[in-house]
CSV table of C-alpha atoms in Angstrom, one decimal:
chain,number,residue,atom,x,y,z
O,1,MET,CA,63.7,60.2,83.0
O,2,GLU,CA,65.8,60.9,86.1
O,3,THR,CA,66.8,64.5,86.6
O,4,ARG,CA,69.7,65.8,88.6
O,5,ARG,CA,70.5,69.3,89.9
O,6,LEU,CA,72.8,71.1,87.5
O,7,GLY,CA,75.2,72.3,90.2
O,8,ARG,CA,74.6,75.8,91.5
O,9,LEU,CA,72.6,76.7,88.4
O,10,GLY,CA,69.8,74.8,90.1
O,11,HIS,CA,68.2,73.4,86.9
O,12,GLN,CA,66.8,69.9,87.2
O,13,SER,CA,68.5,68.5,84.2
O,14,SER,CA,67.6,65.2,82.5
O,15,VAL,CA,70.5,62.8,83.0
O,16,LEU,CA,70.6,62.4,79.2
O,17,ILE,CA,71.7,65.6,77.5
O,18,TYR,CA,70.8,65.8,73.9
O,19,GLY,CA,74.1,65.9,72.0
O,20,ALA,CA,73.2,68.0,69.0
O,21,ALA,CA,76.4,67.2,67.2
O,22,SER,CA,74.1,64.5,65.8
O,23,LEU,CA,72.3,67.3,63.8
O,24,GLY,CA,75.4,68.7,62.1
O,25,GLY,CA,74.9,66.9,58.8
O,26,VAL,CA,71.3,65.9,58.7
O,27,ASP,CA,68.3,67.5,56.9
O,28,GLN,CA,65.5,69.4,58.8
O,29,ASP,CA,63.1,66.5,58.7
O,30,ARG,CA,65.5,64.1,60.4
O,31,ALA,CA,66.5,66.8,62.9
O,32,ASP,CA,62.9,67.5,63.8
O,33,ALA,CA,62.2,63.8,64.3
O,34,SER,CA,65.2,63.4,66.5
O,35,ILE,CA,64.5,66.5,68.6
O,36,GLN,CA,60.9,65.3,69.1
O,37,GLU,CA,62.2,61.8,70.1
O,38,ALA,CA,64.3,63.4,72.8
O,39,LEU,CA,61.5,65.6,74.1
O,40,ASP,CA,59.1,62.7,74.2
O,41,ALA,CA,61.6,60.8,76.3
O,42,GLY,CA,61.9,63.6,78.9
O,43,ILE,CA,65.2,65.1,77.7
O,44,ASN,CA,65.1,68.8,78.7
O,45,HIS,CA,68.8,69.7,78.2
O,46,PHE,CA,70.2,70.4,74.7
O,47,ASP,CA,73.9,70.8,74.0
O,48,VAL,CA,75.1,72.2,70.7
O,49,ALA,CA,78.1,74.1,69.4
O,50,ALA,CA,78.9,76.7,66.7
O,51,ASP,CA,81.4,74.2,65.2
O,52,TYR,CA,78.9,71.4,64.8
O,53,GLY,CA,78.1,72.1,61.1
O,54,ASP,CA,74.5,73.1,60.6
O,55,ALA,CA,73.4,71.8,64.0
O,56,GLU,CA,72.4,75.2,65.4
O,57,LEU,CA,70.4,75.9,62.2
O,58,ARG,CA,68.6,72.6,62.6
O,59,LEU,CA,67.7,73.4,66.3
O,60,GLY,CA,66.7,77.0,65.5
O,61,PRO,CA,63.3,76.4,63.9
O,62,ARG,CA,62.1,74.5,67.0
O,63,MET,CA,63.0,77.3,69.5
O,64,PRO,CA,59.8,79.4,69.3
O,65,GLU,CA,57.9,76.2,70.4
O,66,ILE,CA,60.3,74.7,72.9
O,67,ARG,CA,62.6,77.4,74.2
O,68,ASP,CA,60.9,77.7,77.6
O,69,ARG,CA,60.9,73.9,78.0
O,70,ILE,CA,64.6,73.2,77.7
O,71,PHE,CA,68.0,74.2,79.1
O,72,LEU,CA,69.9,75.4,76.0
O,73,ALA,CA,73.7,75.3,75.8
O,74,THR,CA,76.1,76.1,73.0
O,75,LYS,CA,79.8,76.5,72.6
O,76,THR,CA,82.4,78.8,71.0
O,77,GLY,CA,85.6,77.4,69.8
O,78,ARG,CA,87.1,80.7,69.0
O,79,ARG,CA,90.1,81.9,71.1
O,80,THR,CA,90.0,85.7,70.9
O,81,VAL,CA,87.5,88.0,72.5
O,82,GLU,CA,86.5,89.6,69.2
O,83,GLU,CA,86.1,86.2,67.4
O,84,ALA,CA,84.2,84.7,70.3
O,85,TRP,CA,81.9,87.7,70.7
O,86,SER,CA,81.0,87.5,67.0
O,87,GLU,CA,80.4,83.8,67.2
O,88,ILE,CA,78.2,84.0,70.3
O,89,ASN,CA,76.0,86.6,68.5
O,90,ARG,CA,75.9,84.4,65.4
O,91,SER,CA,74.8,81.4,67.6
O,92,LEU,CA,71.9,83.4,69.0
O,93,GLU,CA,70.7,84.2,65.5
O,94,ARG,CA,71.1,80.7,64.3
O,95,LEU,CA,69.3,79.3,67.3
O,96,GLN,CA,66.5,81.9,67.0
O,97,THR,CA,66.7,82.9,70.6
O,98,ASP,CA,67.7,86.0,72.5
O,99,HIS,CA,69.5,84.2,75.3
O,100,LEU,CA,71.4,81.0,76.2
O,101,ASP,CA,71.3,79.1,79.4
O,102,LEU,CA,75.0,78.2,79.0
O,103,ILE,CA,77.9,79.3,76.8
O,104,GLN,CA,80.9,76.9,76.9
O,105,MET,CA,84.5,77.4,76.0
O,106,HIS,CA,84.8,74.6,73.4
O,107,ALA,CA,87.5,72.0,73.1
O,108,VAL,CA,89.8,73.3,75.8
O,109,CYS,CA,91.9,70.1,75.7
O,110,ASP,CA,95.4,71.3,76.8
O,111,MET,CA,97.2,74.1,78.7
O,112,GLU,CA,98.0,76.0,75.6
O,113,ASN,CA,94.3,76.4,74.7
O,114,LEU,CA,93.4,77.1,78.4
O,115,ASP,CA,96.0,79.9,78.3
O,116,LEU,CA,94.4,81.3,75.1
O,117,VAL,CA,90.9,81.2,76.5
O,118,THR,CA,91.6,82.6,80.0
O,119,GLY,CA,94.4,85.0,79.0
O,120,LYS,CA,94.1,88.7,78.3
O,121,GLY,CA,92.0,89.2,75.2
O,122,GLY,CA,90.9,85.6,75.3
O,123,SER,CA,87.4,84.2,74.5
O,124,LEU,CA,86.4,84.0,78.1
O,125,GLU,CA,86.2,87.8,78.1
O,126,ALA,CA,83.5,87.6,75.4
O,127,ALA,CA,81.5,85.1,77.5
O,128,ILE,CA,81.7,87.3,80.6
O,129,ARG,CA,80.5,90.3,78.5
O,130,ALA,CA,77.6,88.2,77.2
O,131,LYS,CA,76.7,87.2,80.7
O,132,ASP,CA,76.9,90.7,81.9
O,133,GLU,CA,74.6,91.8,79.1
O,134,GLY,CA,72.0,89.1,79.8
O,135,MET,CA,72.7,87.1,76.6
O,136,VAL,CA,73.8,84.1,78.6
O,137,ARG,CA,73.1,82.9,82.1
O,138,ALA,CA,76.2,80.8,82.8
O,139,ILE,CA,79.7,80.0,81.5
O,140,GLY,CA,81.3,76.6,81.2
O,141,ILE,CA,84.3,74.8,79.8
O,142,THR,CA,84.5,71.6,77.7
O,143,GLY,CA,87.3,69.4,76.3
O,144,HIS,CA,88.3,66.1,74.8
O,145,THR,CA,91.5,64.0,75.1
O,146,GLU,CA,93.1,62.3,78.1
O,147,GLN,CA,94.4,65.6,79.4
O,148,ALA,CA,90.9,67.2,79.7
O,149,PRO,CA,90.2,66.4,83.4
O,150,SER,CA,93.5,67.9,84.6
O,151,VAL,CA,93.1,70.9,82.3
O,152,HIS,CA,89.6,71.5,83.5
O,153,THR,CA,90.8,71.3,87.1
O,154,GLU,CA,93.3,74.1,86.4
O,155,GLY,CA,90.5,76.0,84.5
O,156,LEU,CA,88.4,76.0,87.7
O,157,ARG,CA,91.4,77.4,89.6
O,158,ARG,CA,91.6,80.3,87.1
O,159,PHE,CA,87.9,81.1,86.7
O,160,ASP,CA,84.7,80.1,88.5
O,161,PHE,CA,83.2,78.2,85.6
O,162,ASP,CA,79.6,77.2,86.2
O,163,SER,CA,79.9,73.9,84.4
O,164,VAL,CA,82.5,71.3,83.1
O,165,LEU,CA,82.0,68.9,80.3
O,166,THR,CA,84.7,66.2,80.3
O,167,PRO,CA,85.2,62.7,79.0
O,168,LEU,CA,84.4,59.6,81.1
O,169,ASN,CA,83.6,56.0,80.3
O,170,TYR,CA,84.5,52.7,81.9
O,171,LYS,CA,87.6,52.1,79.7
O,172,LEU,CA,89.1,55.6,80.5
O,173,SER,CA,88.5,54.9,84.2
O,174,THR,CA,90.8,51.9,84.1
O,175,ASP,CA,93.8,54.1,83.3
O,176,PRO,CA,95.4,55.0,86.7
O,177,GLN,CA,96.5,58.5,85.6
O,178,TYR,CA,93.2,59.3,84.0
O,179,ALA,CA,91.3,58.1,87.1
O,180,ALA,CA,93.5,60.2,89.4
O,181,ASP,CA,93.0,63.3,87.2
O,182,TYR,CA,89.2,62.7,87.1
O,183,ALA,CA,89.1,62.3,90.9
O,184,GLY,CA,90.9,65.7,91.2
O,185,LEU,CA,88.4,67.3,88.9
O,186,VAL,CA,85.5,65.9,91.0
O,187,GLU,CA,87.0,67.5,94.1
O,188,ALA,CA,87.3,70.8,92.4
O,189,VAL,CA,83.8,70.7,91.0
O,190,LYS,CA,82.3,69.8,94.4
O,191,ALA,CA,84.2,72.6,96.0
O,192,SER,CA,82.7,75.2,93.7
O,193,ASP,CA,79.3,73.5,93.2
O,194,ALA,CA,79.8,73.5,89.5
O,195,ALA,CA,77.9,71.1,87.3
O,196,LEU,CA,79.8,68.1,86.0
O,197,MET,CA,78.7,66.6,82.7
O,198,THR,CA,80.4,63.9,80.6
O,199,ILE,CA,81.0,62.8,77.0
O,200,LYS,CA,82.2,59.7,75.1
O,201,MET,CA,80.1,57.3,77.3
O,202,ILE,CA,79.5,54.8,74.5
O,203,ALA,CA,82.8,55.3,72.6
O,204,ARG,CA,84.1,51.9,71.8
O,205,ARG,CA,87.4,52.6,69.9
O,206,ASN,CA,88.7,54.6,66.9
O,207,TRP,CA,87.6,53.6,63.5
O,208,GLN,CA,90.2,51.4,61.9
O,209,ASP,CA,92.0,52.2,58.7
O,210,GLY,CA,89.8,51.1,55.8
O,211,GLU,CA,86.8,50.4,58.0
O,212,GLN,CA,83.4,51.6,56.7
O,213,LYS,CA,82.1,54.3,59.1
O,214,ALA,CA,78.5,53.2,59.8
O,215,TYR,CA,77.8,56.2,62.0
O,216,ASP,CA,78.4,59.9,62.0
O,217,THR,CA,80.5,59.8,65.1
O,218,TRP,CA,84.3,60.2,64.7
O,219,TYR,CA,84.8,57.2,66.9
O,220,ARG,CA,83.3,53.7,66.6
O,221,PRO,CA,80.4,53.6,69.1
O,222,PHE,CA,78.8,50.8,70.9
O,223,ASP,CA,75.6,50.0,69.0
O,224,GLU,CA,74.5,46.8,70.8
O,225,GLN,CA,71.8,47.5,73.5
O,226,ARG,CA,73.6,45.2,76.0
O,227,TYR,CA,76.7,47.3,76.0
O,228,ILE,CA,75.0,50.7,75.7
O,229,THR,CA,72.9,49.8,78.8
O,230,ALA,CA,76.0,48.6,80.7
O,231,ALA,CA,77.9,51.8,79.8
O,232,THR,CA,75.0,53.9,81.0
O,233,ALA,CA,74.5,52.0,84.2
O,234,TRP,CA,78.2,52.1,85.0
O,235,LEU,CA,78.3,55.9,84.6
O,236,LEU,CA,75.0,57.0,86.1
O,237,ASN,CA,74.6,54.4,88.8
O,238,GLY,CA,78.2,54.6,89.9
O,239,HIS,CA,78.8,58.4,89.6
O,240,PRO,CA,76.3,60.5,91.5
O,241,GLU,CA,78.6,63.5,91.0
O,242,ILE,CA,77.7,63.6,87.3
O,243,THR,CA,74.7,65.7,86.5
O,244,GLY,CA,74.3,64.3,83.0
O,245,LEU,CA,75.9,62.7,80.0
O,246,ALA,CA,75.7,63.8,76.4
O,247,THR,CA,74.2,61.4,73.9
O,248,ALA,CA,76.3,60.4,71.0
O,249,GLY,CA,76.6,62.5,67.8
O,250,GLU,CA,74.4,60.1,65.8
O,251,THR,CA,70.6,60.4,65.7
O,252,ARG,CA,70.2,56.6,65.1
O,253,LEU,CA,71.7,55.8,68.5
O,254,LEU,CA,69.4,58.1,70.5
O,255,GLN,CA,66.7,55.6,71.1
O,256,GLN,CA,69.1,52.9,72.4
O,257,MET,CA,70.5,55.4,74.9
O,258,ILE,CA,66.9,56.3,76.0
O,259,VAL,CA,66.2,52.6,76.5
O,260,ALA,CA,69.5,52.2,78.4
O,261,GLU,CA,68.6,55.0,80.8
O,262,ARG,CA,65.3,53.4,81.5
O,263,GLU,CA,66.7,49.9,81.9
O,264,ARG,CA,69.8,50.6,84.0
O,265,ALA,CA,68.0,50.6,87.4
O,266,ASP,CA,68.8,47.0,88.3
O,267,LEU,CA,72.3,46.9,87.0
O,268,THR,CA,75.0,47.7,89.5
O,269,PRO,CA,78.2,49.5,88.5
O,270,GLU,CA,80.2,46.3,89.2
O,271,ALA,CA,77.9,44.2,87.0
O,272,ALA,CA,78.0,46.8,84.3
O,273,ALA,CA,81.8,46.8,84.4
O,274,SER,CA,81.8,43.0,84.1
O,275,ILE,CA,79.7,43.2,80.9
O,276,LEU,CA,81.9,45.9,79.4
O,277,GLY,CA,85.0,43.8,80.3
O,278,GLU,CA,83.8,41.3,77.7
O,279,VAL,CA,84.5,43.6,74.8
O,280,GLN,CA,87.9,42.6,73.3
O,281,ASP,CA,88.4,45.8,71.2
O,282,TYR,CA,87.3,48.3,73.8
O,283,ALA,CA,89.9,51.1,73.8
O,284,SER,CA,90.3,54.8,74.6
O,285,PRO,CA,88.9,57.0,71.8
O,286,PHE,CA,91.9,59.4,72.3
O,287,VAL,CA,94.3,57.3,70.3
O,288,ASP,CA,94.9,59.2,67.1
O,289,SER,CA,91.9,61.4,68.0
O,290,PRO,CA,90.9,64.0,65.3
O,291,ILE,CA,89.8,66.4,68.0
């Protein structure tokens, strides 16, 4: 699997980042099988969060064996320094490790939350303390919604975050305002040599009222290999600034994303966009988003 430099952190990170939200509601056997599937494919970057149900608990038992083989990131969604400090320590216990490679400020989707995180007594202070005490190596910021790129750009102005995790897929890129906000974020990331990672690559649309949810994702994902491969090729082949993309929060889709990363080489971004343009119900996942 291709690896890319994770900004100034220097880690050669697999372009597929294991999205451990997929482990939030599964048993240990299913978790172990999925983790091994990722490792066997060459995925060396795992991304989890305290808010992902039991995901940290599912990852924890594997840490004694794999900790020195992976880049390990988690997130805190708490907004005060005291709450975040407690949660970071809890995450270390649940993950069965004494250090994290990256702690991320989770779901910073709007200016109100950015103010809470970066203000006096905010959760960023806990992350800085954890870094000073050797518990974490780096500090990042994440977010969902159409506002995320502009919020994250302002976040980089306020604090020198080591990484940004923000949404991007072909459909979002066709919105002029979103595209402009994303371009501004890219400029800010390049200026600081931060790592830029993305989410929601295979989001197709929201689940419709009354529709049976066939996957654990809160949005309806692409599940046809043709479209997953096209979405992967559009993102990775056309956006060299992106260090990696998080796999979907569903273990049953992991293999298709691994196949897509391998098969994308001969598909230009333009050809990939043409394939994705065939999808009649392709829409932003941030309409009535639960996040």
